Amino acid sequence: MRFVVLLVVCFAACAPSVDAPSGASVPDRHAYVWAGGMDSTVADVLLVLDMDSASTTYGQVVGSVPTGTKGGMPHHIERRVSADGRLLANTWRANTSWLFDVTTPRAPTIHASLQGAGGIIGWAHDFTRLPNGHLLVAFNGGPGAYVGAGGLGELDRDGAVVQSALATSPEAGDTAMTPYTVHAVPRRDRAVVGLSEMGMGPDYKFHDTSALQLWSTAPLAPLALIPLAPNGKDRGHVAPSTVTTTASGAMFANTFYCGLYHVRGLEGDTPTAARVFTFPGGDTDDNLCAVATTVGNYWIQAVAALPGVMVLDLSDPAAPREVARLVVDGTRFAKPHWVSADRDGTRLAITGMGSWVLMARFNPATGAIALDSTFHEGGTPGITVKTPNGAMLHPHGVAWGP
């Protein structure tokens, strides 16, 4: 793909329509794009895309809700809408999280907002759902300025803080205790956190982090560090990015510097992690490996060095096998960063550096991946998100829902 015509989507002129509330048996017919202005003059907004491929408005914005803030830097969002129609997202520079109500998908509303938890932690970055439906939130720093240790907070369905705790450890200083990503351990009151710094822009002096952390979720408390061992050849052990599990229950963590680690021993409280794969890149800060997702036993990784997405078969956790890759036009779709999958694992939303969004079709049986050629304007894949007056929006995270 050498040249791509990009679709300009204008959210203000799209009339919302009433839709059914979310339900466990309802397929994903909408994607929620968390976007902000490329500068401080454009409001942050949650956009709703029609993802019903049989619809005449497929791929178009059919609803939106602005936050009323500008320049907040919309960043992470839950990967999918909760069973009760709630969706949490953060604006990084504003140190504010927004809890949206999307029970009527094409007319979303803001249910609540928050900045920290328990007065001890702030800078929310990533989220996972607990079995009780509550949110477990990774806070990346202290409650005020972006300094000191972060921690975890549990929020109820209305965004109220249930409990919170600092990510302390006798084995590491506060600068290393920065929960960046979090994932609940299946069938246990435990969670695994990736410790990494979000930072404050290109001039921020990052501290290398190379560990995960095991937590109790009932009550919230850090239990143990899980070191990511270096291999002596690269920086693949530095800066965890995503922690998640496969269909078989195996847990993996990747790093921004392109290492993939298998986390073992989660039946106890002293787990370990071993490098099992290294993706291309990670040699410079322009060739990082960012957000990943899983479908079945496949690990689907954004890889800036391609640029594109790689698919690994993790059926044998100790011996990952690449089964497919999607390479995109790097002049149009720079530095792929975010990947999220719909409920049945057949569609992937991809974003990166700039104003673009791509959709890919995925085969959960074989791991095959290809661009969705119907998500387009003018016959070529891809959309660009703009306001009606032409100002660029930067879409970062994409969530899926009914």
Short mmCIF file of C-alpha atoms in Angstrom, two decimals:
data_model
loop_
_atom_site.label_atom_id
_atom_site.label_comp_id
_atom_site.label_asym_id
_atom_site.label_seq_id
_atom_site.Cartn_x
_atom_site.Cartn_y
_atom_site.Cartn_z
CA MET A 1 0.00 0.00 0.00
CA ARG A 2 1.77 3.16 -1.23
CA PHE A 3 -0.92 5.84 -1.20
CA VAL A 4 -3.98 6.04 1.02
CA VAL A 5 -6.92 8.41 0.71
CA LEU A 6 -7.94 9.42 4.21
CA LEU A 7 -11.47 10.04 5.40
CA VAL A 8 -12.28 13.27 7.23
CA VAL A 9 -14.89 12.54 9.90
CA CYS A 10 -16.81 15.50 11.25
CA PHE A 11 -18.46 14.64 14.53
CA ALA A 12 -20.51 17.79 15.14
CA ALA A 13 -22.79 17.23 12.18
CA CYS A 14 -23.57 13.59 12.94
CA ALA A 15 -27.01 13.18 14.47
CA PRO A 16 -27.07 10.60 17.27
CA SER A 17 -29.74 7.92 17.31
CA VAL A 18 -31.07 5.75 20.11
CA ASP A 19 -29.54 2.32 20.43
CA ALA A 20 -30.07 -0.63 22.74
CA PRO A 21 -28.14 -0.87 26.03
CA SER A 22 -25.05 -3.06 26.18
CA GLY A 23 -25.62 -6.76 26.71
CA ALA A 24 -23.33 -9.77 27.00
CA SER A 25 -24.85 -11.46 23.92
CA VAL A 26 -24.83 -8.38 21.69
CA PRO A 27 -21.98 -8.19 19.14
CA ASP A 28 -19.77 -5.14 18.98
CA ARG A 29 -21.36 -2.63 16.62
CA HIS A 30 -19.50 0.46 17.80
CA ALA A 31 -15.93 1.56 18.41
CA TYR A 32 -15.20 4.37 20.86
CA VAL A 33 -12.29 6.56 19.78
CA TRP A 34 -10.65 8.64 22.53
CA ALA A 35 -9.21 11.70 20.79
CA GLY A 36 -7.79 15.13 21.48
CA GLY A 37 -6.57 18.12 19.56
CA MET A 38 -3.08 18.29 18.14
CA ASP A 39 -2.76 21.54 20.12
CA SER A 40 -4.49 23.19 23.09
CA THR A 41 -7.20 24.87 20.99
CA VAL A 42 -9.31 21.77 20.31
CA ALA A 43 -11.50 20.05 22.90
CA ASP A 44 -10.92 16.44 24.00
CA VAL A 45 -13.73 14.18 22.83
CA LEU A 46 -15.00 10.60 22.83
CA LEU A 47 -16.16 9.71 19.31
CA VAL A 48 -18.46 6.81 18.45
CA LEU A 49 -17.84 4.98 15.18
CA ASP A 50 -20.46 2.81 13.49
CA MET A 51 -18.79 -0.59 13.15
CA ASP A 52 -21.75 -2.50 11.71
CA SER A 53 -20.34 -3.49 8.34
CA ALA A 54 -23.87 -3.84 6.93
CA SER A 55 -24.71 -0.24 7.82
CA THR A 56 -24.70 2.63 5.33
CA THR A 57 -22.74 4.67 7.88
CA TYR A 58 -20.08 2.04 8.49
CA GLY A 59 -16.81 3.67 9.58
CA GLN A 60 -18.42 7.04 10.23
CA VAL A 61 -18.83 8.99 13.46
CA VAL A 62 -22.40 8.57 14.71
CA GLY A 63 -22.09 10.06 18.20
CA SER A 64 -19.74 12.02 20.42
CA VAL A 65 -19.32 13.62 23.83
CA PRO A 66 -16.75 16.37 24.51
CA THR A 67 -15.17 16.58 27.96
CA GLY A 68 -15.15 20.36 28.03
CA THR A 69 -11.36 20.42 28.41
CA LYS A 70 -8.67 21.23 25.88
CA GLY A 71 -5.15 19.89 25.62
CA GLY A 72 -5.70 17.20 28.24
CA MET A 73 -4.03 14.58 26.02
CA PRO A 74 -6.52 11.69 25.78
CA HIS A 75 -4.50 8.54 26.30
CA HIS A 76 -5.52 5.09 27.56
CA ILE A 77 -9.09 3.84 27.53
CA GLU A 78 -10.55 0.50 28.54
CA ARG A 79 -10.36 -1.98 25.66
CA ARG A 80 -14.10 -2.62 25.78
CA VAL A 81 -17.30 -1.35 27.34
CA SER A 82 -18.26 -2.97 30.67
CA ALA A 83 -21.35 -5.13 31.02
CA ASP A 84 -23.23 -2.20 32.57
CA GLY A 85 -22.30 0.25 29.83
CA ARG A 86 -19.45 2.15 31.49
CA LEU A 87 -16.12 3.10 29.96
CA LEU A 88 -13.12 4.68 31.72
CA ALA A 89 -10.49 6.77 29.94
CA ASN A 90 -7.73 9.15 31.01
CA THR A 91 -6.40 12.52 29.88
CA TRP A 92 -2.73 12.41 30.77
CA ARG A 93 -1.64 16.05 30.93
CA ALA A 94 -4.82 16.95 32.81
CA ASN A 95 -4.28 14.13 35.36
CA THR A 96 -8.00 13.38 35.01
CA SER A 97 -9.95 10.20 34.28
CA TRP A 98 -13.40 10.28 32.72
CA LEU A 99 -16.08 7.65 33.32
CA PHE A 100 -18.46 7.60 30.36
CA ASP A 101 -21.94 6.11 30.25
CA VAL A 102 -22.45 4.49 26.84
CA THR A 103 -25.57 2.45 27.56
CA THR A 104 -27.04 4.40 24.65
CA PRO A 105 -24.01 4.05 22.38
CA ARG A 106 -24.80 6.87 19.97
CA ALA A 107 -25.56 9.33 22.75
CA PRO A 108 -22.76 8.85 25.30
CA THR A 109 -22.61 10.99 28.43
CA ILE A 110 -20.05 11.76 31.13
CA HIS A 111 -20.99 9.97 34.36
CA ALA A 112 -18.08 11.07 36.55
CA SER A 113 -14.47 12.25 36.59
CA LEU A 114 -11.63 11.86 39.07
CA GLN A 115 -7.97 12.80 39.51
CA GLY A 116 -6.55 10.39 42.08
CA ALA A 117 -7.31 7.77 44.70
CA GLY A 118 -7.21 8.07 48.47
CA GLY A 119 -5.15 11.25 48.35
CA ILE A 120 -1.98 9.16 47.95
CA ILE A 121 -1.72 8.46 44.20
CA GLY A 122 -2.55 10.16 40.91
CA TRP A 123 -1.88 10.09 37.18
CA ALA A 124 -4.12 7.16 36.22
CA HIS A 125 -2.84 5.36 33.16
CA ASP A 126 -4.30 1.88 32.61
CA PHE A 127 -7.33 -0.13 33.72
CA THR A 128 -8.62 -3.66 34.09
CA ARG A 129 -11.96 -5.06 35.28
CA LEU A 130 -12.23 -7.22 38.38
CA PRO A 131 -14.69 -10.15 38.62
CA ASN A 132 -17.05 -7.96 40.70
CA GLY A 133 -17.27 -5.44 37.85
CA HIS A 134 -15.17 -2.84 39.63
CA LEU A 135 -12.23 -1.14 37.96
CA LEU A 136 -8.65 -1.71 39.00
CA VAL A 137 -6.64 1.37 38.01
CA ALA A 138 -2.86 1.72 37.65
CA PHE A 139 -1.80 5.15 38.93
CA ASN A 140 1.60 6.16 37.58
CA GLY A 141 2.72 8.67 40.22
CA GLY A 142 2.02 10.66 43.34
CA PRO A 143 -1.14 12.70 44.00
CA GLY A 144 0.22 16.11 43.01
CA ALA A 145 3.21 16.80 40.80
CA TYR A 146 4.38 13.89 38.67
CA VAL A 147 6.88 12.58 41.22
CA GLY A 148 7.12 9.71 43.68
CA ALA A 149 5.58 6.29 43.78
CA GLY A 150 2.23 5.48 42.22
CA GLY A 151 -0.05 2.61 43.14
CA LEU A 152 -3.37 0.90 42.47
CA GLY A 153 -6.91 2.02 43.15
CA GLU A 154 -10.19 0.13 43.00
CA LEU A 155 -13.20 2.08 41.72
CA ASP A 156 -16.85 1.03 41.86
CA ARG A 157 -19.20 1.27 38.86
CA ASP A 158 -19.82 4.97 39.60
CA GLY A 159 -16.13 5.85 39.80
CA ALA A 160 -15.97 6.12 43.60
CA VAL A 161 -12.75 4.95 45.23
CA VAL A 162 -13.23 1.70 47.19
CA GLN A 163 -9.59 1.20 48.22
CA SER A 164 -6.11 2.33 47.23
CA ALA A 165 -2.50 1.46 48.05
CA LEU A 166 1.02 2.63 47.23
CA ALA A 167 3.34 0.55 45.06
CA THR A 168 6.08 0.32 47.64
CA SER A 169 8.87 -2.25 47.63
CA PRO A 170 11.93 -2.76 49.84
CA GLU A 171 13.81 -3.84 46.72
CA ALA A 172 13.38 -0.64 44.69
CA GLY A 173 13.17 3.12 45.13
CA ASP A 174 10.11 5.27 44.52
CA THR A 175 11.23 6.25 41.02
CA ALA A 176 10.82 2.62 39.91
CA MET A 177 7.42 2.11 41.53
CA THR A 178 5.31 3.50 38.71
CA PRO A 179 2.35 1.23 37.79
CA TYR A 180 1.82 1.70 34.08
CA THR A 181 -0.27 -1.28 33.06
CA VAL A 182 -2.33 -3.78 35.08
CA HIS A 183 -4.07 -7.08 34.47
CA ALA A 184 -6.02 -9.31 36.85
CA VAL A 185 -4.79 -12.88 37.38
CA PRO A 186 -7.54 -15.28 36.27
CA ARG A 187 -9.36 -17.04 39.12
CA ARG A 188 -7.28 -15.42 41.89
CA ASP A 189 -7.50 -12.24 43.96
CA ARG A 190 -4.23 -11.15 42.40
CA ALA A 191 -3.11 -8.74 39.68
CA VAL A 192 0.15 -8.21 37.81
CA VAL A 193 1.38 -4.67 37.23
CA GLY A 194 3.94 -3.48 34.69
CA LEU A 195 6.21 -0.81 36.20
CA SER A 196 7.05 1.86 33.64
CA GLU A 197 7.04 5.64 33.42
CA MET A 198 4.63 7.54 31.22
CA GLY A 199 6.79 10.64 31.57
CA MET A 200 6.09 14.26 30.67
CA GLY A 201 7.09 14.74 27.07
CA PRO A 202 10.31 14.48 25.03
CA ASP A 203 12.44 16.40 27.55
CA TYR A 204 11.51 14.18 30.47
CA LYS A 205 14.45 12.18 31.86
CA PHE A 206 13.13 8.65 32.11
CA HIS A 207 14.27 6.15 34.71
CA ASP A 208 14.79 2.67 33.30
CA THR A 209 12.35 0.19 34.82
CA SER A 210 12.61 -3.55 34.28
CA ALA A 211 10.15 -5.29 36.58
CA LEU A 212 6.59 -6.37 37.04
CA GLN A 213 4.88 -6.41 40.42
CA LEU A 214 2.46 -8.94 41.90
CA TRP A 215 -0.43 -7.45 43.89
CA SER A 216 -3.18 -8.73 46.11
CA THR A 217 -6.55 -7.27 45.11
CA ALA A 218 -8.40 -8.20 48.31
CA PRO A 219 -7.14 -6.16 50.03
CA LEU A 220 -5.00 -4.06 47.70
CA ALA A 221 -1.35 -4.57 48.58
CA PRO A 222 1.92 -5.08 46.69
CA LEU A 223 3.35 -8.56 47.28
CA ALA A 224 6.47 -9.11 45.20
CA LEU A 225 8.64 -7.75 42.42
CA ILE A 226 9.02 -9.84 39.27
CA PRO A 227 12.33 -8.87 37.62
CA LEU A 228 12.63 -8.84 33.82
CA ALA A 229 16.11 -10.20 33.26
CA PRO A 230 18.31 -8.65 30.54
CA ASN A 231 19.86 -10.87 27.89
CA GLY A 232 23.06 -8.81 27.60
CA LYS A 233 22.35 -7.95 23.97
CA ASP A 234 19.63 -5.29 23.93
CA ARG A 235 17.20 -3.21 26.02
CA GLY A 236 14.31 -5.62 25.60
CA HIS A 237 13.85 -5.91 29.36
CA VAL A 238 13.17 -2.18 29.80
CA ALA A 239 9.79 -0.43 30.25
CA PRO A 240 6.87 -2.89 30.43
CA SER A 241 3.97 -1.88 28.19
CA THR A 242 1.20 -4.52 28.23
CA VAL A 243 0.35 -7.38 30.58
CA THR A 244 -2.41 -9.77 29.54
CA THR A 245 -3.38 -13.43 29.33
CA THR A 246 -4.12 -15.85 26.52
CA ALA A 247 -7.15 -18.15 26.25
CA SER A 248 -5.15 -20.93 27.92
CA GLY A 249 -4.60 -18.70 30.97
CA ALA A 250 -0.91 -18.08 30.35
CA MET A 251 0.23 -14.54 31.21
CA PHE A 252 2.69 -12.50 29.17
CA ALA A 253 4.17 -9.01 29.33
CA ASN A 254 5.85 -7.06 26.58
CA THR A 255 8.13 -4.06 26.86
CA PHE A 256 8.46 -0.85 24.87
CA TYR A 257 11.93 -2.06 23.88
CA CYS A 258 10.40 -5.10 22.24
CA GLY A 259 10.93 -8.01 24.65
CA LEU A 260 8.14 -10.50 25.36
CA TYR A 261 8.16 -12.28 28.74
CA HIS A 262 6.21 -15.31 29.94
CA VAL A 263 5.08 -14.85 33.56
CA ARG A 264 5.09 -18.15 35.45
CA GLY A 265 4.25 -19.31 38.96
CA LEU A 266 1.06 -17.27 39.32
CA GLU A 267 -0.54 -20.03 41.38
CA GLY A 268 1.71 -18.81 44.21
CA ASP A 269 3.03 -15.46 45.37
CA THR A 270 6.58 -15.64 43.99
CA PRO A 271 6.16 -15.64 40.20
CA THR A 272 8.99 -15.27 37.70
CA ALA A 273 9.27 -13.96 34.15
CA ALA A 274 11.40 -15.28 31.29
CA ARG A 275 12.10 -13.71 27.90
CA VAL A 276 10.59 -15.89 25.19
CA PHE A 277 10.61 -13.61 22.14
CA THR A 278 12.08 -10.36 20.84
CA PHE A 279 10.20 -8.25 18.30
CA PRO A 280 11.96 -6.13 15.67
CA GLY A 281 13.02 -2.68 16.86
CA GLY A 282 13.67 -1.37 20.33
CA ASP A 283 17.09 -0.12 19.25
CA THR A 284 16.00 3.54 19.25
CA ASP A 285 13.16 5.52 20.80
CA ASP A 286 11.59 5.79 17.33
CA ASN A 287 11.31 2.00 16.94
CA LEU A 288 9.38 0.98 20.02
CA CYS A 289 6.88 -1.81 20.61
CA ALA A 290 3.80 -0.46 22.36
CA VAL A 291 0.30 -1.72 23.20
CA ALA A 292 -0.63 -5.32 22.48
CA THR A 293 -3.74 -7.47 22.80
CA THR A 294 -4.60 -11.17 22.74
CA VAL A 295 -7.20 -13.12 20.78
CA GLY A 296 -7.37 -16.74 21.84
CA ASN A 297 -3.75 -17.85 22.13
CA TYR A 298 -2.52 -15.21 19.69
CA TRP A 299 -0.49 -12.20 20.83
CA ILE A 300 -1.04 -9.19 18.55
CA GLN A 301 1.70 -6.58 18.87
CA ALA A 302 2.07 -3.02 17.54
CA VAL A 303 5.62 -2.76 16.15
CA ALA A 304 6.84 0.66 15.04
CA ALA A 305 9.91 -0.77 13.31
CA LEU A 306 7.85 -2.63 10.67
CA PRO A 307 5.76 -0.38 10.77
CA GLY A 308 2.71 -2.48 11.53
CA VAL A 309 1.47 -5.38 13.61
CA MET A 310 2.89 -8.84 14.33
CA VAL A 311 0.92 -11.93 15.36
CA LEU A 312 2.46 -14.66 17.52
CA ASP A 313 0.98 -18.06 18.31
CA LEU A 314 1.53 -18.63 22.05
CA SER A 315 -0.07 -22.06 22.25
CA ASP A 316 3.32 -23.20 23.53
CA PRO A 317 4.22 -20.37 25.93
CA ALA A 318 7.90 -21.28 25.89
CA ALA A 319 8.15 -21.29 22.10
CA PRO A 320 6.22 -18.41 20.47
CA ARG A 321 5.77 -18.71 16.72
CA GLU A 322 5.18 -15.82 14.36
CA VAL A 323 2.21 -16.61 12.12
CA ALA A 324 1.46 -13.29 10.43
CA ARG A 325 2.37 -9.65 10.15
CA LEU A 326 0.63 -6.59 8.75
CA VAL A 327 2.96 -3.95 7.32
CA VAL A 328 1.45 -0.52 6.66
CA ASP A 329 2.58 2.59 4.79
CA GLY A 330 4.77 4.35 7.33
CA THR A 331 4.47 7.70 5.56
CA ARG A 332 0.72 7.65 6.20
CA PHE A 333 0.49 5.50 9.32
CA ALA A 334 3.52 6.37 11.41
CA LYS A 335 4.55 4.44 14.52
CA PRO A 336 1.64 2.04 15.19
CA HIS A 337 1.04 2.15 18.93
CA TRP A 338 -2.41 0.87 19.94
CA VAL A 339 -4.19 -2.39 19.11
CA SER A 340 -7.56 -3.47 20.52
CA ALA A 341 -9.84 -6.33 19.47
CA ASP A 342 -13.62 -6.57 19.29
CA ARG A 343 -15.61 -9.16 21.27
CA ASP A 344 -15.35 -12.01 18.77
CA GLY A 345 -11.73 -11.24 17.88
CA THR A 346 -12.34 -10.70 14.18
CA ARG A 347 -11.62 -6.96 14.01
CA LEU A 348 -8.69 -4.91 15.29
CA ALA A 349 -8.50 -1.14 15.79
CA ILE A 350 -5.02 0.33 15.27
CA THR A 351 -3.78 3.85 15.99
CA GLY A 352 -0.38 5.49 16.20
CA MET A 353 1.39 8.79 15.68
CA GLY A 354 -0.92 11.25 13.97
CA SER A 355 -4.63 11.55 13.18
CA TRP A 356 -5.23 8.17 11.64
CA VAL A 357 -7.24 5.08 12.56
CA LEU A 358 -7.00 1.73 10.78
CA MET A 359 -9.19 -1.35 11.03
CA ALA A 360 -7.89 -4.82 10.34
CA ARG A 361 -9.69 -8.12 9.89
CA PHE A 362 -8.35 -10.98 11.98
CA ASN A 363 -8.93 -14.73 11.69
CA PRO A 364 -9.04 -16.21 15.23
CA ALA A 365 -8.58 -19.71 13.83
CA THR A 366 -5.39 -19.09 11.83
CA GLY A 367 -3.98 -15.76 13.04
CA ALA A 368 -4.20 -14.26 9.56
CA ILE A 369 -4.49 -10.46 9.48
CA ALA A 370 -5.32 -7.98 6.71
CA LEU A 371 -6.46 -4.38 6.44
CA ASP A 372 -10.23 -3.88 6.31
CA SER A 373 -10.61 -2.44 2.82
CA THR A 374 -14.22 -1.42 3.55
CA PHE A 375 -13.12 0.96 6.33
CA HIS A 376 -12.21 3.69 3.88
CA GLU A 377 -13.10 6.58 1.63
CA GLY A 378 -12.23 6.54 -2.03
CA GLY A 379 -11.39 2.86 -2.11
CA THR A 380 -8.34 2.84 0.14
CA PRO A 381 -8.15 1.85 3.83
CA GLY A 382 -7.85 4.24 6.73
CA ILE A 383 -9.52 7.31 8.18
CA THR A 384 -8.27 10.61 9.49
CA VAL A 385 -10.15 12.25 12.33
CA LYS A 386 -10.78 15.99 12.08
CA THR A 387 -13.16 18.54 13.49
CA PRO A 388 -15.68 20.20 11.13
CA ASN A 389 -13.39 23.23 10.76
CA GLY A 390 -10.47 21.05 9.71
CA ALA A 391 -8.49 20.89 12.96
CA MET A 392 -6.71 17.58 13.38
CA LEU A 393 -7.63 15.27 16.23
CA HIS A 394 -5.19 12.72 17.62
CA PRO A 395 -6.99 9.42 18.31
CA HIS A 396 -5.07 7.38 20.85
CA GLY A 397 -7.10 4.57 22.44
CA VAL A 398 -10.02 2.71 20.86
CA ALA A 399 -12.55 0.66 22.84
CA TRP A 400 -15.22 -1.71 21.54
CA GLY A 401 -18.83 -2.19 22.56
CA PRO A 402 -22.35 -3.14 21.45
#
